[in-house]
Coordinates of C-alpha atoms in Angstrom, one line a residue:
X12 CA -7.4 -24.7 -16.2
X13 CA -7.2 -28.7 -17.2
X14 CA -3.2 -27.2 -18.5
X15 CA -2.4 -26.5 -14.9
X16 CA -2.6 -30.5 -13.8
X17 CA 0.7 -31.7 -16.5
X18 CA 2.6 -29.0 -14.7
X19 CA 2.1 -30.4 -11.3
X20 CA 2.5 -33.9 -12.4
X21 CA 5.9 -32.6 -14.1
X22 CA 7.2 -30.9 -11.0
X23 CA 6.4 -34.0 -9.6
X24 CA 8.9 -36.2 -11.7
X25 CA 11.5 -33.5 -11.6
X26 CA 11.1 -33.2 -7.6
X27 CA 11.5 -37.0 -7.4
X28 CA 14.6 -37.1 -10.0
X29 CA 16.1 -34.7 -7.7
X30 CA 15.5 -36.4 -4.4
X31 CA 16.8 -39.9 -6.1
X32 CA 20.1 -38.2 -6.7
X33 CA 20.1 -37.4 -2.7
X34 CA 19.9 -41.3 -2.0
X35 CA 23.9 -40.6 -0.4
X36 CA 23.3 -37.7 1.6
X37 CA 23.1 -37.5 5.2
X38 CA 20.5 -38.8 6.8
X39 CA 20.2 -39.0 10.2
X40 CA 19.4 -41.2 13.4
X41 CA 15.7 -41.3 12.4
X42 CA 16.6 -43.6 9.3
X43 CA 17.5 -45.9 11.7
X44 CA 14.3 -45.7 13.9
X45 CA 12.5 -46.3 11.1
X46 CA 14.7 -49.8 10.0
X47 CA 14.2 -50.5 13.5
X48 CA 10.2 -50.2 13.3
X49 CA 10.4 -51.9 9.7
X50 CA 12.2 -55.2 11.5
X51 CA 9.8 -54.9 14.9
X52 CA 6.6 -55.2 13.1
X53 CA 7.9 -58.1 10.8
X54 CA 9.6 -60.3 13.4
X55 CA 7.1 -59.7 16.5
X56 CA 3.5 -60.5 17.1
X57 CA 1.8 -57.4 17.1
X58 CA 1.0 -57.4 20.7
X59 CA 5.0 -56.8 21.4
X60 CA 5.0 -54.3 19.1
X61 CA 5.1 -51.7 21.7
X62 CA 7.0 -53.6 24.0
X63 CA 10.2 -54.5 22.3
X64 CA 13.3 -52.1 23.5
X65 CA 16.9 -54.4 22.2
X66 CA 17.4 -50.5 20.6
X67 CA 17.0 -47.0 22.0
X68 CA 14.4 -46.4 19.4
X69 CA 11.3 -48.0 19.9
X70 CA 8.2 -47.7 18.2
X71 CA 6.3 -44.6 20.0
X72 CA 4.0 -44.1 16.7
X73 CA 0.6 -44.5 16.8
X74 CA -0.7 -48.0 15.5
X75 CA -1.6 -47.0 11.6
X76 CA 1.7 -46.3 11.5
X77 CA 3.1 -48.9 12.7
X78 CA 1.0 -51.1 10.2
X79 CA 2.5 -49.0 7.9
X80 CA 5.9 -50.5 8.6
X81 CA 5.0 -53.7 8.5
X82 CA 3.4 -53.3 4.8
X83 CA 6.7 -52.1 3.9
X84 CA 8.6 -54.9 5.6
X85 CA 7.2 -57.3 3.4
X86 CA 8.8 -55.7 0.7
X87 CA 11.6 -55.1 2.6
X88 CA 12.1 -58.5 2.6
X89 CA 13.0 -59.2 -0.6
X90 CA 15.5 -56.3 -0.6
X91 CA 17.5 -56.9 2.2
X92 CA 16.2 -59.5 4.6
X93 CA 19.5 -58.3 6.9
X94 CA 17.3 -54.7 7.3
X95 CA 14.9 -56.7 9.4
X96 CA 16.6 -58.0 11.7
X97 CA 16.2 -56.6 15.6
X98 CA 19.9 -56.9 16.8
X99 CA 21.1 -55.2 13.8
X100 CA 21.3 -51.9 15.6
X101 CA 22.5 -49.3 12.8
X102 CA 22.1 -51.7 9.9
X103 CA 22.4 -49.9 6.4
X104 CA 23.6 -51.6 3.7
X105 CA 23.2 -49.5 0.5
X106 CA 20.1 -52.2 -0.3
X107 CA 18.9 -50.9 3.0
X108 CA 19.3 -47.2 2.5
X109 CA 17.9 -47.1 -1.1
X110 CA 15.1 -49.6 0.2
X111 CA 14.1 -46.9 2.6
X112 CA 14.9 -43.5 0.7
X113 CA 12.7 -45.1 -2.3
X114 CA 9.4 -45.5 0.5
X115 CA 9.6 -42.2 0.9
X116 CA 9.4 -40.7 -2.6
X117 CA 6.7 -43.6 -3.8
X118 CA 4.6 -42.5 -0.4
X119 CA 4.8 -38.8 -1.1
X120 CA 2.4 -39.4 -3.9
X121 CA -0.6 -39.0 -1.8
X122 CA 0.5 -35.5 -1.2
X123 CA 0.7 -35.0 -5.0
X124 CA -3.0 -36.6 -5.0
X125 CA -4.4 -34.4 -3.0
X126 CA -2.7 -31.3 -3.8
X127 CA -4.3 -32.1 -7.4
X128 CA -7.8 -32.3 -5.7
X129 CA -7.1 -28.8 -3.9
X130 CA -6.3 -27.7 -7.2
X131 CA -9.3 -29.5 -9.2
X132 CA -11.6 -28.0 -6.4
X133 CA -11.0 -24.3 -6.0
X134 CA -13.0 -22.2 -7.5
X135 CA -11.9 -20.6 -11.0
X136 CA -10.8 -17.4 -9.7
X137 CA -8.5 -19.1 -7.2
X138 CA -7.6 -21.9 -9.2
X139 CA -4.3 -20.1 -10.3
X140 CA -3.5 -19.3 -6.8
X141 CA -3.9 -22.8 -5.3
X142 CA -1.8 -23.9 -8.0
X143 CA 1.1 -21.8 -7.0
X144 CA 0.8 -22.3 -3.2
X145 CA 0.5 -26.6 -4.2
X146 CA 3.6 -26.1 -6.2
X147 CA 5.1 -24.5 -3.1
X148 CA 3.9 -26.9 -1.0
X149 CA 5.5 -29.8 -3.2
X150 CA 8.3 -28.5 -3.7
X151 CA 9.0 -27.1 0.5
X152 CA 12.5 -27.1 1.3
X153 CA 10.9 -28.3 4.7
X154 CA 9.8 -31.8 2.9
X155 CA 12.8 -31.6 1.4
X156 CA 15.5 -31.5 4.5
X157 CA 13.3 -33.4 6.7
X158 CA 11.9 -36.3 4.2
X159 CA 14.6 -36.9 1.6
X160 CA 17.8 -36.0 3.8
X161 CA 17.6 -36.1 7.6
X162 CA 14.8 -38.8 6.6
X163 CA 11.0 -39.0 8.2
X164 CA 7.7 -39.5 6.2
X165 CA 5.7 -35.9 6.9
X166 CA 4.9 -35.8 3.0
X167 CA 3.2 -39.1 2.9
X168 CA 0.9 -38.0 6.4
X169 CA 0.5 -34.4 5.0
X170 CA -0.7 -35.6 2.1
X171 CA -3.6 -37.2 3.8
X172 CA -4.1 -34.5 6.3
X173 CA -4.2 -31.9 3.0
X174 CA -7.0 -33.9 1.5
X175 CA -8.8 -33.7 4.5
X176 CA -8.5 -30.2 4.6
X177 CA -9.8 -30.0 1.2
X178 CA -12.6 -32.4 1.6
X179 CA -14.0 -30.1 4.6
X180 CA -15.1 -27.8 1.7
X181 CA -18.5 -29.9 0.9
X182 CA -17.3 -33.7 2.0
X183 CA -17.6 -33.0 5.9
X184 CA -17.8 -36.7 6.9
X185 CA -15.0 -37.6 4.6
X186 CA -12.9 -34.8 5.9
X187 CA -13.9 -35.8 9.5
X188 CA -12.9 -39.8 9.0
X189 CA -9.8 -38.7 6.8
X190 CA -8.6 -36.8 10.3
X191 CA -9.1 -39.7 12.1
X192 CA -7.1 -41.7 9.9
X193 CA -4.1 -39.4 9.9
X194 CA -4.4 -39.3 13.7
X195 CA -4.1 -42.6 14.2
X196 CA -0.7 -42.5 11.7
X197 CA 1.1 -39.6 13.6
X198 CA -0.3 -38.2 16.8
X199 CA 0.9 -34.7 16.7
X200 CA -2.2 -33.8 14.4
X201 CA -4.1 -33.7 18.0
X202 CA -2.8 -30.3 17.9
X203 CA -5.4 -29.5 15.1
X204 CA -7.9 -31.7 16.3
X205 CA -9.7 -28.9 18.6
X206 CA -10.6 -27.0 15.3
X207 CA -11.9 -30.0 13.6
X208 CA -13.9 -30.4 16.4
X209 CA -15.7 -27.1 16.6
X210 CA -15.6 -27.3 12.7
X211 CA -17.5 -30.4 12.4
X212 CA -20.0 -29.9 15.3
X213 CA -21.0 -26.8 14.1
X214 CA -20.9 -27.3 10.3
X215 CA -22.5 -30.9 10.0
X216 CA -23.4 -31.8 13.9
X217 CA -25.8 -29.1 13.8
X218 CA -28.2 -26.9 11.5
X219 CA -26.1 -24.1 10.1
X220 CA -29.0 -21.5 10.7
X221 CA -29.8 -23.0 14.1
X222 CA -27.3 -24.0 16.7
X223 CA -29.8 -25.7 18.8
X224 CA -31.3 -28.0 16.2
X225 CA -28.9 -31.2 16.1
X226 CA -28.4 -33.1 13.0
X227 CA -29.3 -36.5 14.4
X228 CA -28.1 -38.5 11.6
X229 CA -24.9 -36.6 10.9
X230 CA -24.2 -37.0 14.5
X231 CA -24.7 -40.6 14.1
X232 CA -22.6 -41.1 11.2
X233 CA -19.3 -38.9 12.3
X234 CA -19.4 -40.7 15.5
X235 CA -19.6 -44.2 13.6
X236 CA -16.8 -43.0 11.3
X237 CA -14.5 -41.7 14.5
X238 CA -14.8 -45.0 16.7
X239 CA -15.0 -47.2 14.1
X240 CA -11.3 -45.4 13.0
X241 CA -9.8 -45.6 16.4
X242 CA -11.3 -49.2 17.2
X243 CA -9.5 -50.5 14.2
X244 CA -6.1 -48.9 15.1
X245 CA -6.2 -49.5 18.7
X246 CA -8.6 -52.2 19.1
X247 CA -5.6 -54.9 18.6
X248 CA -3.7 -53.3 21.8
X249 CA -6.8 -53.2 23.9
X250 CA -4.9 -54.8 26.4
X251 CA -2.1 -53.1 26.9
X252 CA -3.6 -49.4 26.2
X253 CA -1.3 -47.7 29.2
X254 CA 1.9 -49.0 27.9
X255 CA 0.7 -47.3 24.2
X256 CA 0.0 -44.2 26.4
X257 CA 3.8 -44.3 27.8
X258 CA 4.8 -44.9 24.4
X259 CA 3.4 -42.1 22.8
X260 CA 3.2 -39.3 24.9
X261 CA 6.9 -39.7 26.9
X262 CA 5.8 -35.9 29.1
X263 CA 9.5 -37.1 31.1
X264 CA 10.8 -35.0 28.6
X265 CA 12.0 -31.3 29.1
X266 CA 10.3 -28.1 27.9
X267 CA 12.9 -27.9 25.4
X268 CA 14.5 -30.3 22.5
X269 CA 18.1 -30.2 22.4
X270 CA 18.3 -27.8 19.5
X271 CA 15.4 -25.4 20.5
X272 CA 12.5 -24.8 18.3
X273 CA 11.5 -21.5 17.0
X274 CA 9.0 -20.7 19.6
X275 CA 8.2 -18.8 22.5
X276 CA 10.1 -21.1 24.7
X277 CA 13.4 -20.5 22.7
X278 CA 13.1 -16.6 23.2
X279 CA 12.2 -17.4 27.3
X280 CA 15.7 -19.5 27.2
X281 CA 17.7 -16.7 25.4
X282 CA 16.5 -14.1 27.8
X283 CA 17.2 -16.4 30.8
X284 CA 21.1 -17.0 28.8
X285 CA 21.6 -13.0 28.4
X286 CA 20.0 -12.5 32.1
X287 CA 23.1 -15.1 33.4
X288 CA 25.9 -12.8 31.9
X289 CA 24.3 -9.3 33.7
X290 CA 23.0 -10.9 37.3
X291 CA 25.8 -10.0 39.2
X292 CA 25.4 -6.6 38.3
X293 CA 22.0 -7.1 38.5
X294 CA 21.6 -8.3 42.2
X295 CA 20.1 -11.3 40.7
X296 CA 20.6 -14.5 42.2
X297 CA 21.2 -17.8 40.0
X298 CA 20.5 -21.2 39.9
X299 CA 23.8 -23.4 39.9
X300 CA 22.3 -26.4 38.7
X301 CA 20.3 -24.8 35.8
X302 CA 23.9 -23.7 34.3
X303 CA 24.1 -27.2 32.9
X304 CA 20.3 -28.0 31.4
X305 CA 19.0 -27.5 28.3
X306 CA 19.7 -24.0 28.4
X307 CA 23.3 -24.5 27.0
X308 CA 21.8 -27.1 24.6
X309 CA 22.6 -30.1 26.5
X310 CA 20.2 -33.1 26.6
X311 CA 18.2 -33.3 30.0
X312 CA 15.3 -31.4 31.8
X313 CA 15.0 -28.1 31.1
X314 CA 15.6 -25.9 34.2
X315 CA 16.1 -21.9 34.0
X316 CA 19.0 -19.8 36.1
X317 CA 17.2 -17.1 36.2
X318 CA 14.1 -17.3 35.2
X319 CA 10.9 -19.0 36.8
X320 CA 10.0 -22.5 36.1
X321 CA 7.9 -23.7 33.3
X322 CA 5.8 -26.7 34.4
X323 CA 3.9 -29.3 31.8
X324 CA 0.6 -27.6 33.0
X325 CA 1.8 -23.9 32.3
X326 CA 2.5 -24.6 28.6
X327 CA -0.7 -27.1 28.6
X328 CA -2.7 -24.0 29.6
X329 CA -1.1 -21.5 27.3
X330 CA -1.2 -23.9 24.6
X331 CA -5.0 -24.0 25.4
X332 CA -6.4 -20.7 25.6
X333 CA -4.4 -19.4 22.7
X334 CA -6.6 -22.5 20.5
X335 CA -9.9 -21.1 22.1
X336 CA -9.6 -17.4 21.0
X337 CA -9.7 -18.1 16.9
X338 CA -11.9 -21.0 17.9
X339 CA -14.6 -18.8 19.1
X340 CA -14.6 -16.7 15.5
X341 CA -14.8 -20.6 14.0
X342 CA -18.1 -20.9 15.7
X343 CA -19.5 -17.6 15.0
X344 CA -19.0 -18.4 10.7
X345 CA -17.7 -22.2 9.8
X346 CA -16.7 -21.6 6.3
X347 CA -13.9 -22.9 4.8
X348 CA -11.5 -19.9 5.0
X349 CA -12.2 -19.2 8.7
X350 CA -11.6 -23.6 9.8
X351 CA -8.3 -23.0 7.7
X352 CA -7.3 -20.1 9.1
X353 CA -8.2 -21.9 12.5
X354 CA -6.3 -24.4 11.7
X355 CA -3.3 -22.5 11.5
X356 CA -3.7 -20.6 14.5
X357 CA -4.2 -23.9 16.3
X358 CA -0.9 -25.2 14.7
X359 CA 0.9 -21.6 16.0
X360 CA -0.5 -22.2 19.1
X361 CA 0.8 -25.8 19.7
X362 CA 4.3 -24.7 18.4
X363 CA 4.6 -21.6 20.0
X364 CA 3.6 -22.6 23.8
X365 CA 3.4 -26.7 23.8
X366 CA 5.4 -29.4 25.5
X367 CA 9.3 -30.2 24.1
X368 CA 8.3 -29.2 20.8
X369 CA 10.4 -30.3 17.8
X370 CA 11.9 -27.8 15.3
X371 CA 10.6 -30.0 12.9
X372 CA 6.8 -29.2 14.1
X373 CA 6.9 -25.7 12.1
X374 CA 5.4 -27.4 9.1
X375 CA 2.0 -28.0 10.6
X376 CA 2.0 -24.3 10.3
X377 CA 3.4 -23.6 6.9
X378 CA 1.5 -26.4 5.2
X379 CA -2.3 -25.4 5.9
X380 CA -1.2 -21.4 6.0
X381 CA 0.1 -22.2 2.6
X382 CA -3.5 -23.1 1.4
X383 CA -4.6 -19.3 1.9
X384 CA -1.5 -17.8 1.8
X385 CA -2.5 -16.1 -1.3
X386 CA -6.0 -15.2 -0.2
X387 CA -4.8 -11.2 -0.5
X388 CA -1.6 -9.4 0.8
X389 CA -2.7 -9.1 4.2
X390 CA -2.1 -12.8 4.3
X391 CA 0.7 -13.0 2.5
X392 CA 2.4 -10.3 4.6
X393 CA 2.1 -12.3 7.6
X394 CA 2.8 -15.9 5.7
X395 CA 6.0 -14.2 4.1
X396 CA 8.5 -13.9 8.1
X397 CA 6.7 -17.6 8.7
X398 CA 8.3 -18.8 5.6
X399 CA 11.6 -17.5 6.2
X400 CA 12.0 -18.8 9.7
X401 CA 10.5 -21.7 9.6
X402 CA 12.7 -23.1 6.8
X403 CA 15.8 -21.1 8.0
X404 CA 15.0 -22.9 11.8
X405 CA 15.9 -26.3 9.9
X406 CA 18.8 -25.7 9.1
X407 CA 21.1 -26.7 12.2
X408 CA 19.0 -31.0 11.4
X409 CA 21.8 -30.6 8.6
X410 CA 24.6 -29.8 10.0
X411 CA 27.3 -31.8 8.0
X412 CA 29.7 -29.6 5.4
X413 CA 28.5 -31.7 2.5
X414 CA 24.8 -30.9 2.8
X415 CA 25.5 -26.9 3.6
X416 CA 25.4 -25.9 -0.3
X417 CA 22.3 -28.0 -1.1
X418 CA 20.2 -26.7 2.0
X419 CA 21.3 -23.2 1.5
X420 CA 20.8 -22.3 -2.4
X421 CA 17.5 -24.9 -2.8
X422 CA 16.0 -23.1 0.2
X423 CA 17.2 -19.4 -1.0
X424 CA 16.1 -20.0 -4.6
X425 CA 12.7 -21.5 -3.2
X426 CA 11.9 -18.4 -0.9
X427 CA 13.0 -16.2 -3.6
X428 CA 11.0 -17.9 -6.2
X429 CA 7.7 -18.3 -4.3
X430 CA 7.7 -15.2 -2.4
X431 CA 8.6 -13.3 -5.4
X432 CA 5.2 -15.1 -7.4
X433 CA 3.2 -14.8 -3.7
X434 CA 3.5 -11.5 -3.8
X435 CA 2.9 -11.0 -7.8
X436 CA -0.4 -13.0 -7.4
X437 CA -1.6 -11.8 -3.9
X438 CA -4.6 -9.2 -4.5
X439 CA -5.5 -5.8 -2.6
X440 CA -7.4 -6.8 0.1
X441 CA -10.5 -5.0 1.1
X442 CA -9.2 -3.4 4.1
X443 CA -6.0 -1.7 4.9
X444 CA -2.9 -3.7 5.0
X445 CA -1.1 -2.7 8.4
X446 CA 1.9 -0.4 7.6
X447 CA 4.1 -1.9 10.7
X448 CA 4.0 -5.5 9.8
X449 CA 4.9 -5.0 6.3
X450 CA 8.1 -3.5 7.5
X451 CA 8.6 -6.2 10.1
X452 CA 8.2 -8.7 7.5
X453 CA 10.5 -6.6 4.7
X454 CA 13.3 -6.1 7.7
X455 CA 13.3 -9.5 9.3
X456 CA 13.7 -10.8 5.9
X457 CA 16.7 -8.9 5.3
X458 CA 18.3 -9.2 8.5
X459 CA 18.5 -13.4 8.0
X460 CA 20.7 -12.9 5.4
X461 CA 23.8 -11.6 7.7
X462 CA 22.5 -14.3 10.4
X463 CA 22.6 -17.2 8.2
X464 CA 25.8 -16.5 7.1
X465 CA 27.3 -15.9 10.6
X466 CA 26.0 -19.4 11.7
X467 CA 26.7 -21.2 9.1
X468 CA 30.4 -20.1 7.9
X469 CA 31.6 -17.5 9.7
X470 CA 31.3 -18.6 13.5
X471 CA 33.2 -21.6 12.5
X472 CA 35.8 -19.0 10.9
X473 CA 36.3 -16.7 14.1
X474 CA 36.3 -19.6 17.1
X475 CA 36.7 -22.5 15.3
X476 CA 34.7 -26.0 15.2
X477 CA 34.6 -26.5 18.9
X478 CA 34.5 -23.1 20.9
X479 CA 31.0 -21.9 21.4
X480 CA 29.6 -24.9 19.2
X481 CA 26.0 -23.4 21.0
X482 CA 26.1 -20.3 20.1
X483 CA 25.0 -20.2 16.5
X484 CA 22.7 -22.9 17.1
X485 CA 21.0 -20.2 19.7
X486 CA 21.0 -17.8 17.6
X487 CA 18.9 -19.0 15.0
X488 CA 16.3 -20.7 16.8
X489 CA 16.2 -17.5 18.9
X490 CA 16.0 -15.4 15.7
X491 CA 13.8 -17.8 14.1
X492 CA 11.1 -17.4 17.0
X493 CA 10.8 -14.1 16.2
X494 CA 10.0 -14.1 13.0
X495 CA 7.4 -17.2 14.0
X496 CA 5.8 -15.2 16.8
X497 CA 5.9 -12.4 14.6
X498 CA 3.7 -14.1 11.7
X499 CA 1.4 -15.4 14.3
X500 CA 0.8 -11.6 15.7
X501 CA 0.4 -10.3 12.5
X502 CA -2.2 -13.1 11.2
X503 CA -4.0 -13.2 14.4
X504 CA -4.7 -9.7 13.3
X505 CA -5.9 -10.4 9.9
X506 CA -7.6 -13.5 10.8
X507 CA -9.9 -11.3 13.6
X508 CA -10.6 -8.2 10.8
X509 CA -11.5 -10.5 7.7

């Protein structure tokens, strides 16, 4: 399978050809957090790192990450010394912008890396499979809108977190310190972390045959690894941990972003939106105030008219028991296949029920499901709706008229490409598929079609650019969440009968 390897690297080249000829395309405010981080880490100590607010954005990454953009401020430097410069608030001279687009691409190597190990590592029957699903992987339109247009680094971090995932075959204490690393770049891995956890403690803490016989030594040596991560990282803000605390988990927030994510919370806010229209004929009484929140899609707490309040502890507690329940089957048999599908379930989880959740939070589903997606069709029915919504949910990050072609037709061909091989490739699975979800998955599929076209062209055709600007934008997150909660019904089913 040594033929398989040019391929990837050749995708590889084409992906990045591509991506260089998107250097001019929208990108959005997050270009300029990030040329705000590059000059904050090269013009302050580091122990004002944290501190520094001349612009809205400041740096509320974790510290690896932040040394991350101070590595690439001293290239930076001899680019565009103007880029690094604090009071330049929305700097970007075309130095600046192909300074910063270029990071991106050169960093997305590591994913390349260890989508090659995933590859190199899977067994000979599955070696054509993992291929497939890295090739998918590499070539997401997810990565895609949210790395190389609206602009972020998720490939890069992925990249690590995907090695880590494949080191957790046979190189448990590499996996384990590899986590800890990626941790410390981007904190919203902590959604995962509860399956490492149970992974690692039950896998390498303790003797496979025997859970009450300790492995001393392993102990001993995934502790040192842990700490010694996390001392290096936060160990130079020792002294001002609380104000790294405020930074990086900002819970002032409301329930919802501005553009809802596909998740449970989006289908509570519809309902509560379709409830406001019938209450009078309902008897039901509303809440003035709530008219004006996030559930028109303005920016602000998230209060409901009609519905009862969501507090930070409700979705805490959701978020939490719905982690536990494929947790326990990850105790009961730690193999490779059950702490990935854990790990998914522990990524649905987080998106479906957590805390203002971002839209862009869906890949730490797709990513790791991709990894078994193939596995047999049981899988790849309930993969298949994910896939579909969760790209289609991205859409509205992109909403100028210039980028509508290239988000539409790369993400199109990509889901009819890969599906179409996904579901060439998946096997029969040993037990019966489940006739219901099939047809979900077939229908919803079909239905986006109309929907996508409706809120991208024709709502704009029928009220114009600024009637109802909501509407489509509620639409799709709403529709979205179905297909997301869907998936995550339909694999917690396979994931309990495998």
């Amino acid at each position: 399978m040594a033929e398989l390897y040019p391929s990837l690297t050749q995708c590889a080249i084409v992906a990045a050809a591509f991506k260089i000829l998107l250097f001019p395309a929208y990108k959005s405010t997050d270009f300029e957090v990030h040329r705000n981080w590059l000059a904050i880490t090269h013009s302050l100590p580091v122990k004002e790192w944290y501190f520094e607010k001349t612009s809205e954005w400041t740096l509320d990454y974790p510290p690896f990450f932040a040394a991350f953009e101070w590595l690439m401020s001293q290239a930076a430097a001899w680019v565009d010394p103007a880029m690094l410069v604090i009071s330049n608030l929305n700097y970007a001279s075309w130095q600046t912008v192909y300074f910063q687009r270029s990071t991106v691409i050169l960093t997305e190597l590591v994913l390349v890396y260890a989508l090659s190990r995933f590859i190199k590592t899977s067994s000979l029957m599955r070696k054509p499979a993992a291929h497939v699903a890295s090739l998918s992987i590499l070539l997401s339109p997810g990565l895609l809108i949210i790395d190389h247009i609206h602009f972020q680094y998720n490939g890069f971090m992925y990249g690590i977190l995907i090695l880590s995932l494949v080191l957790a075959r046979k190189q448990l204490l590499a996996s384990g310190f590899l986590f800890a690393i990626v941790l410390c770049f981007k904190h919203i891995y902590l959604y995962l972390s509860l399956a490492y956890f149970v992974y690692l403690l039950r896998a390498y803490c303790l003797d496979p045959k025997n859970v009450w016989r300790p492995q001393i030594v392993n102990t001993f040596k995934l502790g040192i690894c842990v700490i010694g991560v996390f001392g290096v990282a936060f160990g130079p803000f020792a002294d001002h941990l609380l104000q790294l605390k405020e930074r990086l988990f900002p819970f002032s927030r409301g329930l919802c972003h501005a553009y809802w994510a596909p998740n449970f919370w989006a289908i509570y806010s519809f309902i509560d939106r379709v409830l406001i229209s019938v209450a009078p004929r309902l008897g039901l009484s509303i809440n003035q105030e709530a008219l004006n929140s996030v559930t028109r899609g303005l920016v602000g707490d998230t209060s409901f008219a009609i519905l009862p309040e969501i507090t930070k502890e409700m979705t805490f507690a959701l978020t939490l028991v719905f982690q536990l329940i494929p947790l326990m089957k990850l105790w009961r048999r730690p193999d490779w296949d059950t702490f990935i599908g854990a790990i998914t379930l522990c990524g649905y989880a987080s998106f479906l029920f957590g805390w203002h959740v971002h839209e862009k939070a869906v890949l730490l589903i797709i990513i790791p499901f991709s990894l078994i997606a193939l596995k047999d069709r049981r899988h790849f029915s309930a993969f298949r709706p994910l896939a579909v919504a969760g790209h289609v949910s991205l859409f509205p990050l992109l909403f100028t008229s210039a980028e509508f072609p290239l988000k539409t037709v790369y993400t199109v061909f990509w889901l009819i490409l890969f599906l179409f091989v996904f579901d060439r490739m998946a096997p029969v699975p040993e037990r019966p598929r489940v006739f219901l979800f099939d047809r979900f998955s077939l229908l919803y599929l079909t239905l986006s079609i109309p929907l996508v076209l409706y809120c991208s062209v024709l709502h704009r055709l029928v009220f114009g650019s600024q009637r109802l600007q909501f509407l489509p934008l509620m639409f799709m997150s709403s529709y979205s969440a179905l297909g997301v909660v869907g998936s995550w019904v339909g694999f917690m089913v396979v994931y309990f009968t495998t």
